[in-house]
Amino acid sequence: MSRHTTVPVSVGQYTIGGSAPILIQSMTNTDTADVAATVEQVSQLARAGSELVRITVNNAAAAAAVPAIRAALDAAGIRTPLVGDFHYNGHKLLADYPDCARTLAKYRINPGNVGTGKKKDSQYASLIQAALRYDKPVRIGVNWGSLDQALVTHMMDENARAAQPLDANGIMREIMVRSALQSAAQAEALGLPRDRIILSCKMSRVQDLIAVYQLLAERCDYALHLGLTEAGMDTKGIVASTAALAVLLQQGIGDTIRISLTPEPGGDRTREVRVAQEILQTMGLRAFMPLVTACPGCGRTTSSYFQQLAQDIQGYLRAQMPEWRKQYPGVEHMDVAVMGCVVNGPGESKQANIGISLPGTGERPVAPVYVDGEKTVTLKGEHIAAEFQQIVRDYVHTRYSADH
């Protein structure tokens, strides 16, 4: 699929837009002033595969903590760029804490939360001037829940007087798009070049998000950040985010993504990173780790053995990837199949780099293993799982080692 052409933006060691790979972002939910907790969570997100991590900079203590957070991450060998999330008082914090402004790799600002009346223009200008002073890119992030109310009122009145007014959804989407584009134009007028601007229009409903980004892609060539805001918890958040982003990505729209999942209390924040990776990988846009194909099970697979083996292999691959990625270039493209009976087992196993077809109900208690389409060995007995894991390990070393 062809990508919507956008202006590339440099952020730390990465590029967003142009022909660069679609990047994955995430955000901490720690108190940024708590340096140790924030460093730990950024580290977890980075190790999971988040290429940029956004942190809240909402008060003086948070701004003062940013250089210490960066220093601790650097000392741990974690180079992931930090993005500062500013609302309401960002102009003041960037002015009062120059080390914070200098340390962050990118600023995220919401034009609707910059100020009101005459203060808005001057405070917005202060934010852009800080970006210019420290040569930082800016994500201009518009959210439906925090739009500039003066713009909303003006456009609603303008729409009411129109000969063919837009319906409620149409005008809402138009307000979002115009807010983003007007704010970007204002930033350019203040001197911020196009290759330092990223736009986002976050919506909480799937069809609204798709429509808004389609409009943005038609009207501009700014790099675009995709994400369904307030997507929700668990499967609802995953399904909604996937439904929205998959449509846009298939159309070539989007340069960087974030999956905004509400974690359970004390839940794993890295889940949003894994979901983003799986969206991009299952769509064939990027590869992050070997994929495990496993059948869903049926009446032929009354044993749960194949389910446990598939889970164990998936966990094993995920645990090995931080080291394998360094030692074995290309291993992220490997396919592994763990199948539960003779119906599709051999066929799927032959299609994978490595596959195992476990015996179903009433079948002979043996498990043929296929490597690159050829049957190589038949496993049986109590140690099938350990033996298959060793076969995977040996294959990776043989197939993907640098001197292969």
mmCIF file of C-alpha atoms in Angstrom:
data_model
loop_
_atom_site.group_PDB
_atom_site.id
_atom_site.type_symbol
_atom_site.label_atom_id
_atom_site.label_comp_id
_atom_site.label_asym_id
_atom_site.label_seq_id
_atom_site.Cartn_x
_atom_site.Cartn_y
_atom_site.Cartn_z
ATOM 1 C CA MET A 1 0.000 0.000 0.000
ATOM 2 C CA SER A 2 1.213 3.539 -0.711
ATOM 3 C CA ARG A 3 1.746 5.994 2.146
ATOM 4 C CA HIS A 4 0.174 9.437 2.290
ATOM 5 C CA THR A 5 3.100 11.758 1.561
ATOM 6 C CA THR A 6 4.099 13.771 4.622
ATOM 7 C CA VAL A 7 7.003 16.004 5.573
ATOM 8 C CA PRO A 8 9.546 14.047 7.672
ATOM 9 C CA VAL A 9 10.215 15.286 11.208
ATOM 10 C CA SER A 10 13.335 14.379 13.212
ATOM 11 C CA VAL A 11 12.729 13.424 16.851
ATOM 12 C CA GLY A 12 15.884 12.341 18.635
ATOM 13 C CA GLN A 13 17.348 9.411 16.701
ATOM 14 C CA TYR A 14 14.062 8.776 14.864
ATOM 15 C CA THR A 15 12.192 10.240 11.917
ATOM 16 C CA ILE A 16 8.406 10.582 11.888
ATOM 17 C CA GLY A 17 6.808 10.850 8.455
ATOM 18 C CA GLY A 18 8.188 10.757 4.955
ATOM 19 C CA SER A 19 9.192 7.193 4.102
ATOM 20 C CA ALA A 20 10.259 6.340 7.665
ATOM 21 C CA PRO A 21 8.700 3.338 9.435
ATOM 22 C CA ILE A 22 5.532 4.026 11.413
ATOM 23 C CA LEU A 23 6.717 4.640 14.986
ATOM 24 C CA ILE A 24 5.114 3.457 18.220
ATOM 25 C CA GLN A 25 4.575 5.837 21.116
ATOM 26 C CA SER A 26 3.280 5.383 24.657
ATOM 27 C CA MET A 27 2.788 7.501 27.763
ATOM 28 C CA THR A 28 3.618 7.104 31.438
ATOM 29 C CA ASN A 29 1.003 7.384 34.161
ATOM 30 C CA THR A 30 3.436 8.079 36.981
ATOM 31 C CA ASP A 31 3.834 11.376 38.795
ATOM 32 C CA THR A 32 6.688 12.828 36.749
ATOM 33 C CA ALA A 33 8.094 14.480 39.873
ATOM 34 C CA ASP A 34 8.731 10.941 41.171
ATOM 35 C CA VAL A 35 11.961 10.412 39.269
ATOM 36 C CA ALA A 36 12.515 6.757 40.254
ATOM 37 C CA ALA A 37 8.974 5.662 39.372
ATOM 38 C CA THR A 38 9.000 7.531 36.071
ATOM 39 C CA VAL A 39 12.410 6.177 35.082
ATOM 40 C CA GLU A 40 11.220 2.659 35.866
ATOM 41 C CA GLN A 41 8.070 2.980 33.788
ATOM 42 C CA VAL A 42 9.812 4.648 30.846
ATOM 43 C CA SER A 43 12.346 1.805 30.965
ATOM 44 C CA GLN A 44 9.580 -0.803 30.902
ATOM 45 C CA LEU A 45 7.864 0.884 27.973
ATOM 46 C CA ALA A 46 11.132 1.259 26.076
ATOM 47 C CA ARG A 47 12.076 -2.388 26.628
ATOM 48 C CA ALA A 48 8.619 -3.402 25.398
ATOM 49 C CA GLY A 49 9.297 -1.520 22.155
ATOM 50 C CA SER A 50 7.976 2.019 22.617
ATOM 51 C CA GLU A 51 10.133 4.216 20.414
ATOM 52 C CA LEU A 52 9.011 7.490 22.015
ATOM 53 C CA VAL A 53 7.579 7.941 25.502
ATOM 54 C CA ARG A 54 5.462 10.908 26.558
ATOM 55 C CA ILE A 55 5.558 12.185 30.128
ATOM 56 C CA THR A 56 3.273 14.696 31.840
ATOM 57 C CA VAL A 57 4.866 18.078 32.561
ATOM 58 C CA ASN A 58 2.138 19.803 34.532
ATOM 59 C CA ASN A 59 3.876 21.694 37.331
ATOM 60 C CA ALA A 60 7.207 23.017 38.536
ATOM 61 C CA ALA A 61 8.187 19.776 40.269
ATOM 62 C CA ALA A 62 7.578 17.756 37.104
ATOM 63 C CA ALA A 63 9.548 20.223 34.959
ATOM 64 C CA ALA A 64 12.440 20.213 37.412
ATOM 65 C CA ALA A 65 12.518 16.398 37.380
ATOM 66 C CA VAL A 66 12.854 15.994 33.606
ATOM 67 C CA PRO A 67 16.674 16.419 33.384
ATOM 68 C CA ALA A 68 17.173 13.896 36.209
ATOM 69 C CA ILE A 69 14.871 11.412 34.465
ATOM 70 C CA ARG A 70 16.823 11.797 31.222
ATOM 71 C CA ALA A 71 20.155 11.397 33.004
ATOM 72 C CA ALA A 72 19.035 8.212 34.770
ATOM 73 C CA LEU A 73 17.735 6.727 31.525
ATOM 74 C CA ASP A 74 20.967 7.566 29.711
ATOM 75 C CA ALA A 75 22.977 5.955 32.514
ATOM 76 C CA ALA A 76 20.901 2.788 32.048
ATOM 77 C CA GLY A 77 21.547 2.803 28.299
ATOM 78 C CA ILE A 78 17.977 3.746 27.395
ATOM 79 C CA ARG A 79 18.019 6.381 24.651
ATOM 80 C CA THR A 80 14.273 6.551 24.050
ATOM 81 C CA PRO A 81 13.268 10.177 23.324
ATOM 82 C CA LEU A 82 11.036 11.842 25.916
ATOM 83 C CA VAL A 83 8.058 13.930 24.826
ATOM 84 C CA GLY A 84 6.718 16.593 27.190
ATOM 85 C CA ASP A 85 2.931 16.810 27.505
ATOM 86 C CA PHE A 86 1.936 20.423 28.243
ATOM 87 C CA HIS A 87 -1.468 21.883 29.103
ATOM 88 C CA TYR A 88 -2.517 25.297 30.476
ATOM 89 C CA ASN A 89 0.883 26.352 31.881
ATOM 90 C CA GLY A 90 3.362 24.970 29.338
ATOM 91 C CA HIS A 91 4.466 28.449 28.230
ATOM 92 C CA LYS A 92 5.474 29.282 31.797
ATOM 93 C CA LEU A 93 7.168 25.952 32.545
ATOM 94 C CA LEU A 94 9.271 26.031 29.382
ATOM 95 C CA ALA A 95 10.373 29.578 30.175
ATOM 96 C CA ASP A 96 11.100 28.939 33.869
ATOM 97 C CA TYR A 97 12.827 25.571 33.426
ATOM 98 C CA PRO A 98 15.191 25.843 30.444
ATOM 99 C CA ASP A 99 16.897 22.535 31.302
ATOM 100 C CA CYS A 100 13.536 20.823 30.942
ATOM 101 C CA ALA A 101 12.897 22.576 27.631
ATOM 102 C CA ARG A 102 16.355 21.595 26.407
ATOM 103 C CA THR A 103 16.137 17.958 27.577
ATOM 104 C CA LEU A 104 12.827 16.992 26.014
ATOM 105 C CA ALA A 105 12.960 15.665 22.446
ATOM 106 C CA LYS A 106 9.533 16.976 21.491
ATOM 107 C CA TYR A 107 6.714 19.082 22.929
ATOM 108 C CA ARG A 108 3.050 18.117 22.792
ATOM 109 C CA ILE A 109 0.626 21.024 23.079
ATOM 110 C CA ASN A 110 -3.141 21.274 22.764
ATOM 111 C CA PRO A 111 -4.219 24.645 21.316
ATOM 112 C CA GLY A 112 -7.507 24.416 23.213
ATOM 113 C CA ASN A 113 -5.647 24.352 26.540
ATOM 114 C CA VAL A 114 -3.195 27.182 25.923
ATOM 115 C CA GLY A 115 -5.327 30.044 27.168
ATOM 116 C CA THR A 116 -8.332 32.195 26.334
ATOM 117 C CA GLY A 117 -8.899 35.595 24.828
ATOM 118 C CA LYS A 118 -5.879 37.816 24.313
ATOM 119 C CA LYS A 119 -3.700 35.541 26.439
ATOM 120 C CA LYS A 120 -4.103 32.644 24.044
ATOM 121 C CA ASP A 121 -2.076 34.112 21.190
ATOM 122 C CA SER A 122 0.775 35.304 23.406
ATOM 123 C CA GLN A 123 0.953 32.038 25.364
ATOM 124 C CA TYR A 124 0.811 29.962 22.201
ATOM 125 C CA ALA A 125 3.551 32.144 20.727
ATOM 126 C CA SER A 126 5.670 31.526 23.841
ATOM 127 C CA LEU A 127 5.366 27.777 23.349
ATOM 128 C CA ILE A 128 6.369 27.978 19.707
ATOM 129 C CA GLN A 129 9.235 30.349 20.519
ATOM 130 C CA ALA A 130 10.553 27.812 23.052
ATOM 131 C CA ALA A 131 10.452 25.135 20.347
ATOM 132 C CA LEU A 132 12.392 27.448 18.038
ATOM 133 C CA ARG A 133 14.897 28.395 20.723
ATOM 134 C CA TYR A 134 15.727 24.773 21.529
ATOM 135 C CA ASP A 135 15.118 23.378 18.034
ATOM 136 C CA LYS A 136 12.346 21.014 19.125
ATOM 137 C CA PRO A 137 9.516 19.554 17.043
ATOM 138 C CA VAL A 138 5.970 20.117 18.251
ATOM 139 C CA ARG A 139 2.942 17.873 18.112
ATOM 140 C CA ILE A 140 -0.111 20.059 17.844
ATOM 141 C CA GLY A 141 -2.667 17.740 19.373
ATOM 142 C CA VAL A 142 -6.339 18.636 19.094
ATOM 143 C CA ASN A 143 -8.853 16.738 21.257
ATOM 144 C CA TRP A 144 -12.634 16.982 20.953
ATOM 145 C CA GLY A 145 -12.931 17.180 24.743
ATOM 146 C CA SER A 146 -10.705 20.254 24.981
ATOM 147 C CA LEU A 147 -11.286 22.383 21.900
ATOM 148 C CA ASP A 148 -10.904 26.146 21.753
ATOM 149 C CA GLN A 149 -14.452 27.145 22.686
ATOM 150 C CA ALA A 150 -14.242 30.460 20.860
ATOM 151 C CA LEU A 151 -13.518 28.570 17.632
ATOM 152 C CA VAL A 152 -16.353 26.119 18.348
ATOM 153 C CA THR A 153 -18.852 28.955 18.858
ATOM 154 C CA HIS A 154 -17.679 30.805 15.738
ATOM 155 C CA MET A 155 -17.891 27.746 13.509
ATOM 156 C CA MET A 156 -21.235 26.642 14.913
ATOM 157 C CA ASP A 157 -22.667 30.091 14.160
ATOM 158 C CA GLU A 158 -21.067 30.079 10.711
ATOM 159 C CA ASN A 159 -22.523 26.640 9.980
ATOM 160 C CA ALA A 160 -26.001 27.683 11.125
ATOM 161 C CA ARG A 161 -25.977 30.529 8.584
ATOM 162 C CA ALA A 162 -24.746 28.331 5.734
ATOM 163 C CA ALA A 163 -27.065 27.546 2.817
ATOM 164 C CA GLN A 164 -26.287 23.844 3.272
ATOM 165 C CA PRO A 165 -25.187 23.399 6.885
ATOM 166 C CA LEU A 166 -23.280 20.320 7.962
ATOM 167 C CA ASP A 167 -24.969 17.899 10.328
ATOM 168 C CA ALA A 168 -23.794 17.586 13.935
ATOM 169 C CA ASN A 169 -21.108 14.992 13.148
ATOM 170 C CA GLY A 170 -19.939 16.868 10.082
ATOM 171 C CA ILE A 171 -19.455 20.193 11.837
ATOM 172 C CA MET A 172 -17.737 18.513 14.800
ATOM 173 C CA ARG A 173 -15.229 16.890 12.451
ATOM 174 C CA GLU A 174 -14.712 20.111 10.504
ATOM 175 C CA ILE A 175 -14.020 22.012 13.731
ATOM 176 C CA MET A 176 -11.354 19.463 14.683
ATOM 177 C CA VAL A 177 -9.620 19.654 11.334
ATOM 178 C CA ARG A 178 -9.756 23.439 11.095
ATOM 179 C CA SER A 179 -8.458 23.838 14.638
ATOM 180 C CA ALA A 180 -5.440 21.660 13.853
ATOM 181 C CA LEU A 181 -4.692 23.328 10.519
ATOM 182 C CA GLN A 182 -5.149 26.876 11.813
ATOM 183 C CA SER A 183 -2.873 26.155 14.774
ATOM 184 C CA ALA A 184 -0.231 24.692 12.472
ATOM 185 C CA ALA A 185 -0.469 27.726 10.179
ATOM 186 C CA GLN A 186 -0.084 30.007 13.181
ATOM 187 C CA ALA A 187 3.011 28.073 14.287
ATOM 188 C CA GLU A 188 4.492 28.423 10.807
ATOM 189 C CA ALA A 189 3.766 32.150 10.819
ATOM 190 C CA LEU A 190 5.730 32.357 14.068
ATOM 191 C CA GLY A 191 8.696 30.728 12.328
ATOM 192 C CA LEU A 192 8.300 27.015 13.105
ATOM 193 C CA PRO A 193 9.103 25.123 9.879
ATOM 194 C CA ARG A 194 6.862 22.366 8.509
ATOM 195 C CA ASP A 195 9.483 19.751 9.268
ATOM 196 C CA ARG A 196 9.074 20.515 12.985
ATOM 197 C CA ILE A 197 5.278 20.068 13.080
ATOM 198 C CA ILE A 198 3.240 16.912 13.722
ATOM 199 C CA LEU A 199 -0.559 16.997 13.860
ATOM 200 C CA SER A 200 -3.081 14.862 15.701
ATOM 201 C CA CYS A 201 -6.862 15.036 16.003
ATOM 202 C CA LYS A 202 -7.840 12.623 18.759
ATOM 203 C CA MET A 203 -11.433 11.378 18.795
ATOM 204 C CA SER A 204 -13.090 8.780 21.019
ATOM 205 C CA ARG A 205 -15.378 7.240 18.364
ATOM 206 C CA VAL A 206 -14.089 5.056 15.570
ATOM 207 C CA GLN A 207 -15.981 6.570 12.632
ATOM 208 C CA ASP A 208 -15.171 10.120 13.755
ATOM 209 C CA LEU A 209 -11.459 9.337 13.946
ATOM 210 C CA ILE A 210 -11.425 7.772 10.489
ATOM 211 C CA ALA A 211 -13.319 10.687 8.923
ATOM 212 C CA VAL A 212 -11.188 13.374 10.582
ATOM 213 C CA TYR A 213 -7.875 11.861 9.511
ATOM 214 C CA GLN A 214 -9.125 11.324 5.984
ATOM 215 C CA LEU A 215 -9.920 15.041 5.864
ATOM 216 C CA LEU A 216 -6.523 15.939 7.312
ATOM 217 C CA ALA A 217 -4.711 13.749 4.791
ATOM 218 C CA GLU A 218 -6.572 15.468 1.943
ATOM 219 C CA ARG A 219 -5.713 18.964 3.163
ATOM 220 C CA CYS A 220 -2.134 18.834 4.420
ATOM 221 C CA ASP A 221 1.223 17.119 4.265
ATOM 222 C CA TYR A 222 2.119 17.427 7.959
ATOM 223 C CA ALA A 223 3.280 14.241 9.674
ATOM 224 C CA LEU A 224 0.269 12.654 11.409
ATOM 225 C CA HIS A 225 0.022 11.008 14.834
ATOM 226 C CA LEU A 226 -2.825 8.470 15.069
ATOM 227 C CA GLY A 227 -4.667 7.385 18.166
ATOM 228 C CA LEU A 228 -8.167 6.805 19.452
ATOM 229 C CA THR A 229 -8.416 8.796 22.665
ATOM 230 C CA GLU A 230 -10.266 7.395 25.679
ATOM 231 C CA ALA A 231 -10.436 4.064 23.839
ATOM 232 C CA GLY A 232 -11.383 2.224 27.037
ATOM 233 C CA MET A 233 -10.332 -0.874 28.919
ATOM 234 C CA ASP A 234 -9.399 -4.407 27.936
ATOM 235 C CA THR A 235 -10.915 -5.841 24.754
ATOM 236 C CA LYS A 236 -13.120 -2.803 24.088
ATOM 237 C CA GLY A 237 -10.135 -0.489 23.912
ATOM 238 C CA ILE A 238 -8.111 -2.934 21.818
ATOM 239 C CA VAL A 239 -10.921 -3.619 19.348
ATOM 240 C CA ALA A 240 -11.905 0.037 18.965
ATOM 241 C CA SER A 241 -8.309 1.190 18.452
ATOM 242 C CA THR A 242 -7.591 -1.590 15.980
ATOM 243 C CA ALA A 243 -10.789 -0.954 14.019
ATOM 244 C CA ALA A 244 -9.985 2.742 13.620
ATOM 245 C CA LEU A 245 -6.252 2.585 13.001
ATOM 246 C CA ALA A 246 -6.372 -0.409 10.652
ATOM 247 C CA VAL A 247 -8.653 1.454 8.231
ATOM 248 C CA LEU A 248 -6.418 4.533 8.197
ATOM 249 C CA LEU A 249 -3.152 2.614 7.998
ATOM 250 C CA GLN A 250 -4.503 0.553 5.117
ATOM 251 C CA GLN A 251 -5.188 3.837 3.322
ATOM 252 C CA GLY A 252 -1.593 4.923 3.929
ATOM 253 C CA ILE A 253 -2.537 7.504 6.572
ATOM 254 C CA GLY A 254 -0.471 7.783 9.743
ATOM 255 C CA ASP A 255 3.208 8.179 10.636
ATOM 256 C CA THR A 256 3.225 7.346 14.337
ATOM 257 C CA ILE A 257 0.640 5.642 16.556
ATOM 258 C CA ARG A 258 -0.360 5.270 20.173
ATOM 259 C CA ILE A 259 -2.891 2.819 21.604
ATOM 260 C CA SER A 260 -4.532 4.563 24.572
ATOM 261 C CA LEU A 261 -5.675 1.697 26.803
ATOM 262 C CA THR A 262 -7.000 2.232 30.318
ATOM 263 C CA PRO A 263 -5.037 -0.257 32.430
ATOM 264 C CA GLU A 264 -6.589 -2.138 35.321
ATOM 265 C CA PRO A 265 -5.496 -0.799 38.730
ATOM 266 C CA GLY A 266 -1.842 -1.738 39.000
ATOM 267 C CA GLY A 267 -2.024 -3.189 35.483
ATOM 268 C CA ASP A 268 0.748 -3.502 32.938
ATOM 269 C CA ARG A 269 1.231 -0.225 31.063
ATOM 270 C CA THR A 270 3.285 -1.978 28.384
ATOM 271 C CA ARG A 271 0.206 -3.708 26.996
ATOM 272 C CA GLU A 272 -0.552 -0.702 24.808
ATOM 273 C CA VAL A 273 2.888 -1.058 23.208
ATOM 274 C CA ARG A 274 2.342 -4.750 22.429
ATOM 275 C CA VAL A 275 -1.063 -4.015 20.885
ATOM 276 C CA ALA A 276 0.463 -1.311 18.665
ATOM 277 C CA GLN A 277 3.194 -3.712 17.562
ATOM 278 C CA GLU A 278 0.687 -6.435 16.774
ATOM 279 C CA ILE A 279 -1.466 -4.073 14.698
ATOM 280 C CA LEU A 280 1.507 -3.017 12.576
ATOM 281 C CA GLN A 281 2.904 -6.522 12.270
ATOM 282 C CA THR A 282 -0.337 -8.305 11.418
ATOM 283 C CA MET A 283 -0.935 -5.682 8.723
ATOM 284 C CA GLY A 284 2.510 -6.346 7.294
ATOM 285 C CA LEU A 285 3.727 -2.793 7.943
ATOM 286 C CA ARG A 286 6.529 -3.650 10.379
ATOM 287 C CA ALA A 287 7.960 -6.699 12.156
ATOM 288 C CA PHE A 288 8.816 -6.759 15.863
ATOM 289 C CA MET A 289 8.917 -10.387 16.972
ATOM 290 C CA PRO A 290 8.210 -13.883 15.630
ATOM 291 C CA LEU A 291 4.518 -14.598 15.167
ATOM 292 C CA VAL A 292 2.933 -17.731 16.612
ATOM 293 C CA THR A 293 0.070 -19.272 14.636
ATOM 294 C CA ALA A 294 -2.159 -21.454 16.802
ATOM 295 C CA CYS A 295 -5.545 -23.007 16.116
ATOM 296 C CA PRO A 296 -8.517 -22.048 18.320
ATOM 297 C CA GLY A 297 -9.315 -25.627 19.284
ATOM 298 C CA CYS A 298 -12.438 -27.704 18.668
ATOM 299 C CA GLY A 299 -13.980 -31.060 19.567
ATOM 300 C CA ARG A 300 -10.959 -32.765 18.055
ATOM 301 C CA THR A 301 -8.657 -31.055 20.566
ATOM 302 C CA THR A 302 -10.104 -31.923 23.956
ATOM 303 C CA SER A 303 -6.611 -31.656 25.450
ATOM 304 C CA SER A 304 -5.404 -28.174 26.357
ATOM 305 C CA TYR A 305 -1.800 -29.231 25.762
ATOM 306 C CA PHE A 306 -1.451 -27.353 22.465
ATOM 307 C CA GLN A 307 -2.889 -24.197 24.045
ATOM 308 C CA GLN A 308 -0.337 -24.324 26.843
ATOM 309 C CA LEU A 309 2.493 -25.018 24.400
ATOM 310 C CA ALA A 310 1.462 -22.095 22.183
ATOM 311 C CA GLN A 311 1.348 -19.810 25.224
ATOM 312 C CA ASP A 312 4.720 -21.027 26.472
ATOM 313 C CA ILE A 313 6.357 -20.592 23.068
ATOM 314 C CA GLN A 314 4.897 -17.078 22.704
ATOM 315 C CA GLY A 315 6.217 -16.145 26.149
ATOM 316 C CA TYR A 316 9.600 -17.685 25.385
ATOM 317 C CA LEU A 317 9.964 -15.755 22.117
ATOM 318 C CA ARG A 318 8.955 -12.478 23.760
ATOM 319 C CA ALA A 319 11.454 -13.018 26.579
ATOM 320 C CA GLN A 320 14.285 -13.811 24.160
ATOM 321 C CA MET A 321 13.694 -10.960 21.724
ATOM 322 C CA PRO A 322 15.691 -8.208 23.494
ATOM 323 C CA GLU A 323 18.849 -10.296 23.044
ATOM 324 C CA TRP A 324 17.879 -12.051 19.829
ATOM 325 C CA ARG A 325 17.213 -8.710 18.137
ATOM 326 C CA LYS A 326 20.877 -7.815 18.684
ATOM 327 C CA GLN A 327 22.344 -11.225 17.836
ATOM 328 C CA TYR A 328 20.072 -12.495 15.080
ATOM 329 C CA PRO A 329 19.062 -9.888 12.472
ATOM 330 C CA GLY A 330 15.740 -10.741 10.830
ATOM 331 C CA VAL A 331 14.515 -13.110 13.555
ATOM 332 C CA GLU A 332 11.471 -10.868 14.036
ATOM 333 C CA HIS A 333 10.168 -12.170 10.680
ATOM 334 C CA MET A 334 10.120 -15.808 11.814
ATOM 335 C CA ASP A 335 6.795 -17.690 11.902
ATOM 336 C CA VAL A 336 6.049 -20.508 14.359
ATOM 337 C CA ALA A 337 2.955 -22.734 14.207
ATOM 338 C CA VAL A 338 1.541 -24.730 17.122
ATOM 339 C CA MET A 339 -1.420 -26.765 15.892
ATOM 340 C CA GLY A 340 -3.783 -29.070 17.759
ATOM 341 C CA CYS A 341 -4.830 -31.862 15.381
ATOM 342 C CA VAL A 342 -4.344 -33.469 11.998
ATOM 343 C CA VAL A 343 -6.994 -31.413 10.120
ATOM 344 C CA ASN A 344 -4.953 -28.233 9.582
ATOM 345 C CA GLY A 345 -1.906 -29.103 11.649
ATOM 346 C CA PRO A 346 0.519 -30.413 9.007
ATOM 347 C CA GLY A 347 -0.533 -27.824 6.396
ATOM 348 C CA GLU A 348 -0.123 -24.828 8.700
ATOM 349 C CA SER A 349 3.107 -26.239 10.126
ATOM 350 C CA LYS A 350 4.598 -26.561 6.645
ATOM 351 C CA GLN A 351 3.785 -22.909 5.911
ATOM 352 C CA ALA A 352 5.668 -21.696 8.994
ATOM 353 C CA ASN A 353 9.430 -21.564 9.479
ATOM 354 C CA ILE A 354 8.940 -24.050 12.300
ATOM 355 C CA GLY A 355 5.697 -25.861 13.074
ATOM 356 C CA ILE A 356 4.469 -28.651 15.271
ATOM 357 C CA SER A 357 1.269 -30.641 14.789
ATOM 358 C CA LEU A 358 0.147 -32.071 18.111
ATOM 359 C CA PRO A 359 -2.142 -35.122 18.281
ATOM 360 C CA GLY A 360 -5.860 -34.513 18.598
ATOM 361 C CA THR A 361 -8.422 -36.744 20.246
ATOM 362 C CA GLY A 362 -8.022 -40.340 19.046
ATOM 363 C CA GLU A 363 -4.917 -39.607 16.970
ATOM 364 C CA ARG A 364 -1.570 -41.350 17.405
ATOM 365 C CA PRO A 365 0.284 -39.754 20.364
ATOM 366 C CA VAL A 366 3.043 -38.290 18.206
ATOM 367 C CA ALA A 367 3.854 -34.738 17.082
ATOM 368 C CA PRO A 368 5.595 -34.238 13.724
ATOM 369 C CA VAL A 369 7.782 -31.129 13.489
ATOM 370 C CA TYR A 370 8.284 -29.254 10.210
ATOM 371 C CA VAL A 371 11.200 -26.915 9.486
ATOM 372 C CA ASP A 372 10.944 -24.714 6.400
ATOM 373 C CA GLY A 373 8.260 -26.977 4.969
ATOM 374 C CA GLU A 374 10.035 -30.272 5.545
ATOM 375 C CA LYS A 375 9.235 -32.835 8.227
ATOM 376 C CA THR A 376 12.394 -33.214 10.299
ATOM 377 C CA VAL A 377 11.481 -35.159 13.420
ATOM 378 C CA THR A 378 8.527 -36.690 15.256
ATOM 379 C CA LEU A 379 8.321 -35.934 18.968
ATOM 380 C CA LYS A 380 6.552 -38.072 21.553
ATOM 381 C CA GLY A 381 6.521 -38.662 25.263
ATOM 382 C CA GLU A 382 6.524 -36.253 28.192
ATOM 383 C CA HIS A 383 9.133 -33.764 26.981
ATOM 384 C CA ILE A 384 7.610 -32.544 23.724
ATOM 385 C CA ALA A 385 7.451 -28.921 24.912
ATOM 386 C CA ALA A 386 11.101 -28.764 26.003
ATOM 387 C CA GLU A 387 12.286 -30.547 22.861
ATOM 388 C CA PHE A 388 10.295 -28.256 20.569
ATOM 389 C CA GLN A 389 11.635 -25.183 22.355
ATOM 390 C CA GLN A 390 15.167 -26.482 21.785
ATOM 391 C CA ILE A 391 14.389 -26.955 18.084
ATOM 392 C CA VAL A 392 13.242 -23.316 17.898
ATOM 393 C CA ARG A 393 16.392 -22.153 19.676
ATOM 394 C CA ASP A 394 18.651 -24.157 17.366
ATOM 395 C CA TYR A 395 16.810 -22.904 14.271
ATOM 396 C CA VAL A 396 17.223 -19.273 15.307
ATOM 397 C CA HIS A 397 20.940 -19.729 15.898
ATOM 398 C CA THR A 398 21.442 -21.536 12.581
ATOM 399 C CA ARG A 399 19.151 -19.469 10.390
ATOM 400 C CA TYR A 400 19.689 -15.931 11.694
ATOM 401 C CA SER A 401 23.238 -15.790 13.045
ATOM 402 C CA ALA A 402 25.297 -13.003 11.507
ATOM 403 C CA ASP A 403 27.714 -15.435 9.828
ATOM 404 C CA HIS A 404 24.930 -17.487 8.227
#
